[in-house]
């Protein structure tokens, strides 16, 4: 079955999603596939689509569910394909808004370090441009972010990510109570 976190995202309740994420709620593989297919239900209503993307933004900000780059890339690529598959039945205004929100999710995952800043990511962006018949261009976002970021900023992201992983692993070994581990892990900085 689906998790409680999945049901709160589908209910479009951002506050419950945030609360669950603060308690380290996780999505399972079925949840991720079902979240993607749920786009087809919401794509006709811009307000619901906006709330859906707000919930997805929370999922990407807390990073517990999208800490693996393969999962993040898969989710963003599939989401792009799902949105593009509805181009003939949805107004162009709603589609443009969905594309902007998708680009923001991608930028957030780059900024948070879920998707690495490598050449392969640039090639992956180009593949999405081809797959979506040039309707979604994530290459622009990738170029924009990497050209404005300094090497110092990129290193800061990589160091922060490795410190977080190291800190989380060390805290697990220390056998502290769960609430102290969460407090000391500084996952949400």
mmCIF file with all atom_site columns, N, CA and C in Angstrom, residues 59-114:
data_model
loop_
_atom_site.group_PDB
_atom_site.id
_atom_site.type_symbol
_atom_site.label_atom_id
_atom_site.label_alt_id
_atom_site.label_comp_id
_atom_site.label_asym_id
_atom_site.label_entity_id
_atom_site.label_seq_id
_atom_site.pdbx_PDB_ins_code
_atom_site.Cartn_x
_atom_site.Cartn_y
_atom_site.Cartn_z
_atom_site.occupancy
_atom_site.B_iso_or_equiv
_atom_site.pdbx_formal_charge
_atom_site.auth_seq_id
_atom_site.auth_comp_id
_atom_site.auth_asym_id
_atom_site.auth_atom_id
_atom_site.pdbx_PDB_model_num
ATOM 1   N N  . UNK A 1 59  ? 9.099  17.962 -0.405  1.00 0.00 ? 59  UNK A N  1
ATOM 2   C CA . UNK A 1 59  ? 9.800  16.676 -0.488  1.00 0.00 ? 59  UNK A CA 1
ATOM 3   C C  . UNK A 1 59  ? 11.248 16.867 -0.921  1.00 0.00 ? 59  UNK A C  1
ATOM 4   N N  . UNK A 1 60  ? 11.481 17.760 -1.884  1.00 0.00 ? 60  UNK A N  1
ATOM 5   C CA . UNK A 1 60  ? 12.845 17.997 -2.353  1.00 0.00 ? 60  UNK A CA 1
ATOM 6   C C  . UNK A 1 60  ? 13.657 18.816 -1.350  1.00 0.00 ? 60  UNK A C  1
ATOM 7   N N  . UNK A 1 61  ? 13.015 19.713 -0.606  1.00 0.00 ? 61  UNK A N  1
ATOM 8   C CA . UNK A 1 61  ? 13.745 20.522 0.368   1.00 0.00 ? 61  UNK A CA 1
ATOM 9   C C  . UNK A 1 61  ? 14.247 19.683 1.536   1.00 0.00 ? 61  UNK A C  1
ATOM 10  N N  . UNK A 1 62  ? 13.440 18.751 2.002   1.00 0.00 ? 62  UNK A N  1
ATOM 11  C CA . UNK A 1 62  ? 13.852 17.944 3.150   1.00 0.00 ? 62  UNK A CA 1
ATOM 12  C C  . UNK A 1 62  ? 14.809 16.822 2.765   1.00 0.00 ? 62  UNK A C  1
ATOM 13  N N  . UNK A 1 63  ? 14.823 16.442 1.498   1.00 0.00 ? 63  UNK A N  1
ATOM 14  C CA . UNK A 1 63  ? 15.830 15.552 0.918   1.00 0.00 ? 63  UNK A CA 1
ATOM 15  C C  . UNK A 1 63  ? 15.848 14.128 1.438   1.00 0.00 ? 63  UNK A C  1
ATOM 16  N N  . UNK A 1 64  ? 15.034 13.745 2.433   1.00 0.00 ? 64  UNK A N  1
ATOM 17  C CA . UNK A 1 64  ? 15.099 12.366 2.917   1.00 0.00 ? 64  UNK A CA 1
ATOM 18  C C  . UNK A 1 64  ? 14.596 11.384 1.872   1.00 0.00 ? 64  UNK A C  1
ATOM 19  N N  . UNK A 1 65  ? 13.690 11.815 1.012   1.00 0.00 ? 65  UNK A N  1
ATOM 20  C CA . UNK A 1 65  ? 13.133 10.926 -0.004  1.00 0.00 ? 65  UNK A CA 1
ATOM 21  C C  . UNK A 1 65  ? 13.861 11.017 -1.338  1.00 0.00 ? 65  UNK A C  1
ATOM 22  N N  . UNK A 1 66  ? 14.550 12.115 -1.580  1.00 0.00 ? 66  UNK A N  1
ATOM 23  C CA . UNK A 1 66  ? 15.235 12.305 -2.858  1.00 0.00 ? 66  UNK A CA 1
ATOM 24  C C  . UNK A 1 66  ? 16.722 12.571 -2.637  1.00 0.00 ? 66  UNK A C  1
ATOM 25  N N  . UNK A 1 67  ? 17.337 11.830 -1.699  1.00 0.00 ? 67  UNK A N  1
ATOM 26  C CA . UNK A 1 67  ? 18.759 12.034 -1.436  1.00 0.00 ? 67  UNK A CA 1
ATOM 27  C C  . UNK A 1 67  ? 19.630 11.278 -2.440  1.00 0.00 ? 67  UNK A C  1
ATOM 28  N N  . UNK A 1 68  ? 19.051 10.346 -3.177  1.00 0.00 ? 68  UNK A N  1
ATOM 29  C CA . UNK A 1 68  ? 19.778 9.601  -4.201  1.00 0.00 ? 68  UNK A CA 1
ATOM 30  C C  . UNK A 1 68  ? 19.569 10.286 -5.554  1.00 0.00 ? 68  UNK A C  1
ATOM 31  N N  . UNK A 1 69  ? 20.660 10.544 -6.263  1.00 0.00 ? 69  UNK A N  1
ATOM 32  C CA . UNK A 1 69  ? 20.543 11.277 -7.533  1.00 0.00 ? 69  UNK A CA 1
ATOM 33  C C  . UNK A 1 69  ? 19.751 10.498 -8.580  1.00 0.00 ? 69  UNK A C  1
ATOM 34  N N  . UNK A 1 70  ? 19.828 9.161  -8.550  1.00 0.00 ? 70  UNK A N  1
ATOM 35  C CA . UNK A 1 70  ? 19.076 8.367  -9.527  1.00 0.00 ? 70  UNK A CA 1
ATOM 36  C C  . UNK A 1 70  ? 17.575 8.548  -9.333  1.00 0.00 ? 70  UNK A C  1
ATOM 37  N N  . UNK A 1 71  ? 17.131 8.570  -8.086  1.00 0.00 ? 71  UNK A N  1
ATOM 38  C CA . UNK A 1 71  ? 15.702 8.750  -7.801  1.00 0.00 ? 71  UNK A CA 1
ATOM 39  C C  . UNK A 1 71  ? 15.262 10.152 -8.207  1.00 0.00 ? 71  UNK A C  1
ATOM 40  N N  . UNK A 1 72  ? 16.070 11.161 -7.870  1.00 0.00 ? 72  UNK A N  1
ATOM 41  C CA . UNK A 1 72  ? 15.732 12.546 -8.222  1.00 0.00 ? 72  UNK A CA 1
ATOM 42  C C  . UNK A 1 72  ? 15.639 12.718 -9.731  1.00 0.00 ? 72  UNK A C  1
ATOM 43  N N  . UNK A 1 73  ? 16.637 12.198 -10.439 1.00 0.00 ? 73  UNK A N  1
ATOM 44  C CA . UNK A 1 73  ? 16.638 12.319 -11.900 1.00 0.00 ? 73  UNK A CA 1
ATOM 45  C C  . UNK A 1 73  ? 15.448 11.583 -12.507 1.00 0.00 ? 73  UNK A C  1
ATOM 46  N N  . UNK A 1 74  ? 15.199 10.382 -12.013 1.00 0.00 ? 74  UNK A N  1
ATOM 47  C CA . UNK A 1 74  ? 14.072 9.596  -12.533 1.00 0.00 ? 74  UNK A CA 1
ATOM 48  C C  . UNK A 1 74  ? 12.762 10.349 -12.323 1.00 0.00 ? 74  UNK A C  1
ATOM 49  N N  . UNK A 1 75  ? 12.577 10.877 -11.119 1.00 0.00 ? 75  UNK A N  1
ATOM 50  C CA . UNK A 1 75  ? 11.322 11.553 -10.796 1.00 0.00 ? 75  UNK A CA 1
ATOM 51  C C  . UNK A 1 75  ? 11.117 12.784 -11.685 1.00 0.00 ? 75  UNK A C  1
ATOM 52  N N  . UNK A 1 76  ? 12.147 13.607 -11.827 1.00 0.00 ? 76  UNK A N  1
ATOM 53  C CA . UNK A 1 76  ? 12.018 14.830 -12.628 1.00 0.00 ? 76  UNK A CA 1
ATOM 54  C C  . UNK A 1 76  ? 11.787 14.490 -14.102 1.00 0.00 ? 76  UNK A C  1
ATOM 55  N N  . UNK A 1 77  ? 12.511 13.492 -14.607 1.00 0.00 ? 77  UNK A N  1
ATOM 56  C CA . UNK A 1 77  ? 12.331 13.107 -16.018 1.00 0.00 ? 77  UNK A CA 1
ATOM 57  C C  . UNK A 1 77  ? 10.920 12.581 -16.266 1.00 0.00 ? 77  UNK A C  1
ATOM 58  N N  . UNK A 1 78  ? 10.451 11.704 -15.388 1.00 0.00 ? 78  UNK A N  1
ATOM 59  C CA . UNK A 1 78  ? 9.108  11.143 -15.560 1.00 0.00 ? 78  UNK A CA 1
ATOM 60  C C  . UNK A 1 78  ? 8.034  12.213 -15.411 1.00 0.00 ? 78  UNK A C  1
ATOM 61  N N  . UNK A 1 79  ? 8.246  13.137 -14.482 1.00 0.00 ? 79  UNK A N  1
ATOM 62  C CA . UNK A 1 79  ? 7.291  14.230 -14.285 1.00 0.00 ? 79  UNK A CA 1
ATOM 63  C C  . UNK A 1 79  ? 7.213  15.093 -15.547 1.00 0.00 ? 79  UNK A C  1
ATOM 64  N N  . UNK A 1 80  ? 8.368  15.362 -16.146 1.00 0.00 ? 80  UNK A N  1
ATOM 65  C CA . UNK A 1 80  ? 8.394  16.133 -17.398 1.00 0.00 ? 80  UNK A CA 1
ATOM 66  C C  . UNK A 1 80  ? 7.616  15.408 -18.491 1.00 0.00 ? 80  UNK A C  1
ATOM 67  N N  . UNK A 1 81  ? 7.830  14.109 -18.607 1.00 0.00 ? 81  UNK A N  1
ATOM 68  C CA . UNK A 1 81  ? 7.136  13.340 -19.641 1.00 0.00 ? 81  UNK A CA 1
ATOM 69  C C  . UNK A 1 81  ? 5.630  13.283 -19.390 1.00 0.00 ? 81  UNK A C  1
ATOM 70  N N  . UNK A 1 82  ? 5.228  13.161 -18.125 1.00 0.00 ? 82  UNK A N  1
ATOM 71  C CA . UNK A 1 82  ? 3.795  13.144 -17.799 1.00 0.00 ? 82  UNK A CA 1
ATOM 72  C C  . UNK A 1 82  ? 3.133  14.479 -18.149 1.00 0.00 ? 82  UNK A C  1
ATOM 73  N N  . UNK A 1 83  ? 3.824  15.569 -17.856 1.00 0.00 ? 83  UNK A N  1
ATOM 74  C CA . UNK A 1 83  ? 3.255  16.890 -18.159 1.00 0.00 ? 83  UNK A CA 1
ATOM 75  C C  . UNK A 1 83  ? 3.122  17.073 -19.671 1.00 0.00 ? 83  UNK A C  1
ATOM 76  N N  . UNK A 1 84  ? 4.175  16.703 -20.405 1.00 0.00 ? 84  UNK A N  1
ATOM 77  C CA . UNK A 1 84  ? 4.167  16.871 -21.856 1.00 0.00 ? 84  UNK A CA 1
ATOM 78  C C  . UNK A 1 84  ? 3.099  15.998 -22.514 1.00 0.00 ? 84  UNK A C  1
ATOM 79  N N  . UNK A 1 85  ? 2.799  14.862 -21.927 1.00 0.00 ? 85  UNK A N  1
ATOM 80  C CA . UNK A 1 85  ? 1.794  13.968 -22.528 1.00 0.00 ? 85  UNK A CA 1
ATOM 81  C C  . UNK A 1 85  ? 0.390  14.575 -22.522 1.00 0.00 ? 85  UNK A C  1
ATOM 82  N N  . UNK A 1 86  ? 0.196  15.652 -21.764 1.00 0.00 ? 86  UNK A N  1
ATOM 83  C CA . UNK A 1 86  ? -1.118 16.300 -21.693 1.00 0.00 ? 86  UNK A CA 1
ATOM 84  C C  . UNK A 1 86  ? -1.190 17.610 -22.479 1.00 0.00 ? 86  UNK A C  1
ATOM 85  N N  . UNK A 1 87  ? -0.236 17.860 -23.358 1.00 0.00 ? 87  UNK A N  1
ATOM 86  C CA . UNK A 1 87  ? -0.203 19.145 -24.073 1.00 0.00 ? 87  UNK A CA 1
ATOM 87  C C  . UNK A 1 87  ? -1.422 19.383 -24.952 1.00 0.00 ? 87  UNK A C  1
ATOM 88  N N  . UNK A 1 88  ? -2.009 18.333 -25.475 1.00 0.00 ? 88  UNK A N  1
ATOM 89  C CA . UNK A 1 88  ? -3.146 18.531 -26.388 1.00 0.00 ? 88  UNK A CA 1
ATOM 90  C C  . UNK A 1 88  ? -4.463 18.793 -25.661 1.00 0.00 ? 88  UNK A C  1
ATOM 91  N N  . UNK A 1 89  ? -4.540 18.459 -24.368 1.00 0.00 ? 89  UNK A N  1
ATOM 92  C CA . UNK A 1 89  ? -5.820 18.592 -23.655 1.00 0.00 ? 89  UNK A CA 1
ATOM 93  C C  . UNK A 1 89  ? -5.833 19.675 -22.578 1.00 0.00 ? 89  UNK A C  1
ATOM 94  N N  . UNK A 1 90  ? -4.704 20.324 -22.354 1.00 0.00 ? 90  UNK A N  1
ATOM 95  C CA . UNK A 1 90  ? -4.601 21.319 -21.276 1.00 0.00 ? 90  UNK A CA 1
ATOM 96  C C  . UNK A 1 90  ? -4.261 22.681 -21.876 1.00 0.00 ? 90  UNK A C  1
ATOM 97  N N  . UNK A 1 91  ? -4.738 23.738 -21.250 1.00 0.00 ? 91  UNK A N  1
ATOM 98  C CA . UNK A 1 91  ? -4.458 25.088 -21.758 1.00 0.00 ? 91  UNK A CA 1
ATOM 99  C C  . UNK A 1 91  ? -2.961 25.395 -21.681 1.00 0.00 ? 91  UNK A C  1
ATOM 100 N N  . UNK A 1 92  ? -2.512 26.217 -22.595 1.00 0.00 ? 92  UNK A N  1
ATOM 101 C CA . UNK A 1 92  ? -1.080 26.538 -22.659 1.00 0.00 ? 92  UNK A CA 1
ATOM 102 C C  . UNK A 1 92  ? -0.613 27.301 -21.424 1.00 0.00 ? 92  UNK A C  1
ATOM 103 N N  . UNK A 1 93  ? -1.498 28.065 -20.812 1.00 0.00 ? 93  UNK A N  1
ATOM 104 C CA . UNK A 1 93  ? -1.141 28.812 -19.603 1.00 0.00 ? 93  UNK A CA 1
ATOM 105 C C  . UNK A 1 93  ? -0.822 27.868 -18.442 1.00 0.00 ? 93  UNK A C  1
ATOM 106 N N  . UNK A 1 94  ? -1.646 26.842 -18.260 1.00 0.00 ? 94  UNK A N  1
ATOM 107 C CA . UNK A 1 94  ? -1.401 25.858 -17.198 1.00 0.00 ? 94  UNK A CA 1
ATOM 108 C C  . UNK A 1 94  ? -0.111 25.097 -17.485 1.00 0.00 ? 94  UNK A C  1
ATOM 109 N N  . UNK A 1 95  ? 0.108  24.731 -18.747 1.00 0.00 ? 95  UNK A N  1
ATOM 110 C CA . UNK A 1 95  ? 1.333  24.015 -19.108 1.00 0.00 ? 95  UNK A CA 1
ATOM 111 C C  . UNK A 1 95  ? 2.575  24.848 -18.838 1.00 0.00 ? 95  UNK A C  1
ATOM 112 N N  . UNK A 1 96  ? 2.547  26.125 -19.207 1.00 0.00 ? 96  UNK A N  1
ATOM 113 C CA . UNK A 1 96  ? 3.700  27.001 -18.945 1.00 0.00 ? 96  UNK A CA 1
ATOM 114 C C  . UNK A 1 96  ? 3.983  27.077 -17.450 1.00 0.00 ? 96  UNK A C  1
ATOM 115 N N  . UNK A 1 97  ? 2.928  27.187 -16.665 1.00 0.00 ? 97  UNK A N  1
ATOM 116 C CA . UNK A 1 97  ? 3.083  27.246 -15.209 1.00 0.00 ? 97  UNK A CA 1
ATOM 117 C C  . UNK A 1 97  ? 3.686  25.940 -14.679 1.00 0.00 ? 97  UNK A C  1
ATOM 118 N N  . UNK A 1 98  ? 3.215  24.809 -15.196 1.00 0.00 ? 98  UNK A N  1
ATOM 119 C CA . UNK A 1 98  ? 3.752  23.507 -14.781 1.00 0.00 ? 98  UNK A CA 1
ATOM 120 C C  . UNK A 1 98  ? 5.224  23.387 -15.158 1.00 0.00 ? 98  UNK A C  1
ATOM 121 N N  . UNK A 1 99  ? 5.600  23.881 -16.351 1.00 0.00 ? 99  UNK A N  1
ATOM 122 C CA . UNK A 1 99  ? 6.996  23.835 -16.779 1.00 0.00 ? 99  UNK A CA 1
ATOM 123 C C  . UNK A 1 99  ? 7.880  24.688 -15.868 1.00 0.00 ? 99  UNK A C  1
ATOM 124 N N  . UNK A 1 100 ? 7.387  25.856 -15.476 1.00 0.00 ? 100 UNK A N  1
ATOM 125 C CA . UNK A 1 100 ? 8.149  26.740 -14.580 1.00 0.00 ? 100 UNK A CA 1
ATOM 126 C C  . UNK A 1 100 ? 8.354  26.061 -13.228 1.00 0.00 ? 100 UNK A C  1
ATOM 127 N N  . UNK A 1 101 ? 7.303  25.450 -12.698 1.00 0.00 ? 101 UNK A N  1
ATOM 128 C CA . UNK A 1 101 ? 7.414  24.769 -11.406 1.00 0.00 ? 101 UNK A CA 1
ATOM 129 C C  . UNK A 1 101 ? 8.359  23.569 -11.490 1.00 0.00 ? 101 UNK A C  1
ATOM 130 N N  . UNK A 1 102 ? 8.340  22.865 -12.619 1.00 0.00 ? 102 UNK A N  1
ATOM 131 C CA . UNK A 1 102 ? 9.243  21.735 -12.822 1.00 0.00 ? 102 UNK A CA 1
ATOM 132 C C  . UNK A 1 102 ? 10.695 22.213 -12.869 1.00 0.00 ? 102 UNK A C  1
ATOM 133 N N  . UNK A 1 103 ? 10.926 23.324 -13.558 1.00 0.00 ? 103 UNK A N  1
ATOM 134 C CA . UNK A 1 103 ? 12.279 23.883 -13.615 1.00 0.00 ? 103 UNK A CA 1
ATOM 135 C C  . UNK A 1 103 ? 12.754 24.292 -12.222 1.00 0.00 ? 103 UNK A C  1
ATOM 136 N N  . UNK A 1 104 ? 11.835 24.816 -11.405 1.00 0.00 ? 104 UNK A N  1
ATOM 137 C CA . UNK A 1 104 ? 12.194 25.187 -10.037 1.00 0.00 ? 104 UNK A CA 1
ATOM 138 C C  . UNK A 1 104 ? 12.588 23.945 -9.235  1.00 0.00 ? 104 UNK A C  1
ATOM 139 N N  . UNK A 1 105 ? 11.840 22.846 -9.392  1.00 0.00 ? 105 UNK A N  1
ATOM 140 C CA . UNK A 1 105 ? 12.192 21.597 -8.701  1.00 0.00 ? 105 UNK A CA 1
ATOM 141 C C  . UNK A 1 105 ? 13.583 21.133 -9.109  1.00 0.00 ? 105 UNK A C  1
ATOM 142 N N  . UNK A 1 106 ? 13.881 21.232 -10.395 1.00 0.00 ? 106 UNK A N  1
ATOM 143 C CA . UNK A 1 106 ? 15.196 20.834 -10.890 1.00 0.00 ? 106 UNK A CA 1
ATOM 144 C C  . UNK A 1 106 ? 16.289 21.725 -10.298 1.00 0.00 ? 106 UNK A C  1
ATOM 145 N N  . UNK A 1 107 ? 16.056 23.034 -10.293 1.00 0.00 ? 107 UNK A N  1
ATOM 146 C CA . UNK A 1 107 ? 17.035 23.968 -9.717  1.00 0.00 ? 107 UNK A CA 1
ATOM 147 C C  . UNK A 1 107 ? 17.242 23.682 -8.235  1.00 0.00 ? 107 UNK A C  1
ATOM 148 N N  . UNK A 1 108 ? 16.164 23.371 -7.539  1.00 0.00 ? 108 UNK A N  1
ATOM 149 C CA . UNK A 1 108 ? 16.239 23.051 -6.110  1.00 0.00 ? 108 UNK A CA 1
ATOM 150 C C  . UNK A 1 108 ? 17.057 21.784 -5.877  1.00 0.00 ? 108 UNK A C  1
ATOM 151 N N  . UNK A 1 109 ? 16.882 20.790 -6.735  1.00 0.00 ? 109 UNK A N  1
ATOM 152 C CA . UNK A 1 109 ? 17.639 19.548 -6.574  1.00 0.00 ? 109 UNK A CA 1
ATOM 153 C C  . UNK A 1 109 ? 19.118 19.744 -6.919  1.00 0.00 ? 109 UNK A C  1
ATOM 154 N N  . UNK A 1 110 ? 19.421 20.639 -7.845  1.00 0.00 ? 110 UNK A N  1
ATOM 155 C CA . UNK A 1 110 ? 20.825 20.969 -8.119  1.00 0.00 ? 110 UNK A CA 1
ATOM 156 C C  . UNK A 1 110 ? 21.434 21.722 -6.946  1.00 0.00 ? 110 UNK A C  1
ATOM 157 N N  . UNK A 1 111 ? 20.685 22.699 -6.449  1.00 0.00 ? 111 UNK A N  1
ATOM 158 C CA . UNK A 1 111 ? 21.179 23.530 -5.352  1.00 0.00 ? 111 UNK A CA 1
ATOM 159 C C  . UNK A 1 111 ? 21.377 22.708 -4.083  1.00 0.00 ? 111 UNK A C  1
ATOM 160 N N  . UNK A 1 112 ? 20.467 21.780 -3.828  1.00 0.00 ? 112 UNK A N  1
ATOM 161 C CA . UNK A 1 112 ? 20.560 20.947 -2.629  1.00 0.00 ? 112 UNK A CA 1
ATOM 162 C C  . UNK A 1 112 ? 21.556 19.814 -2.742  1.00 0.00 ? 112 UNK A C  1
ATOM 163 N N  . UNK A 1 113 ? 22.078 19.582 -3.935  1.00 0.00 ? 113 UNK A N  1
ATOM 164 C CA . UNK A 1 113 ? 23.069 18.528 -4.117  1.00 0.00 ? 113 UNK A CA 1
ATOM 165 C C  . UNK A 1 113 ? 22.467 17.162 -4.400  1.00 0.00 ? 113 UNK A C  1
ATOM 166 N N  . UNK A 1 114 ? 21.144 17.060 -4.566  1.00 0.00 ? 114 UNK A N  1
ATOM 167 C CA . UNK A 1 114 ? 20.555 15.761 -4.887  1.00 0.00 ? 114 UNK A CA 1
ATOM 168 C C  . UNK A 1 114 ? 20.960 15.306 -6.288  1.00 0.00 ? 114 UNK A C  1
#
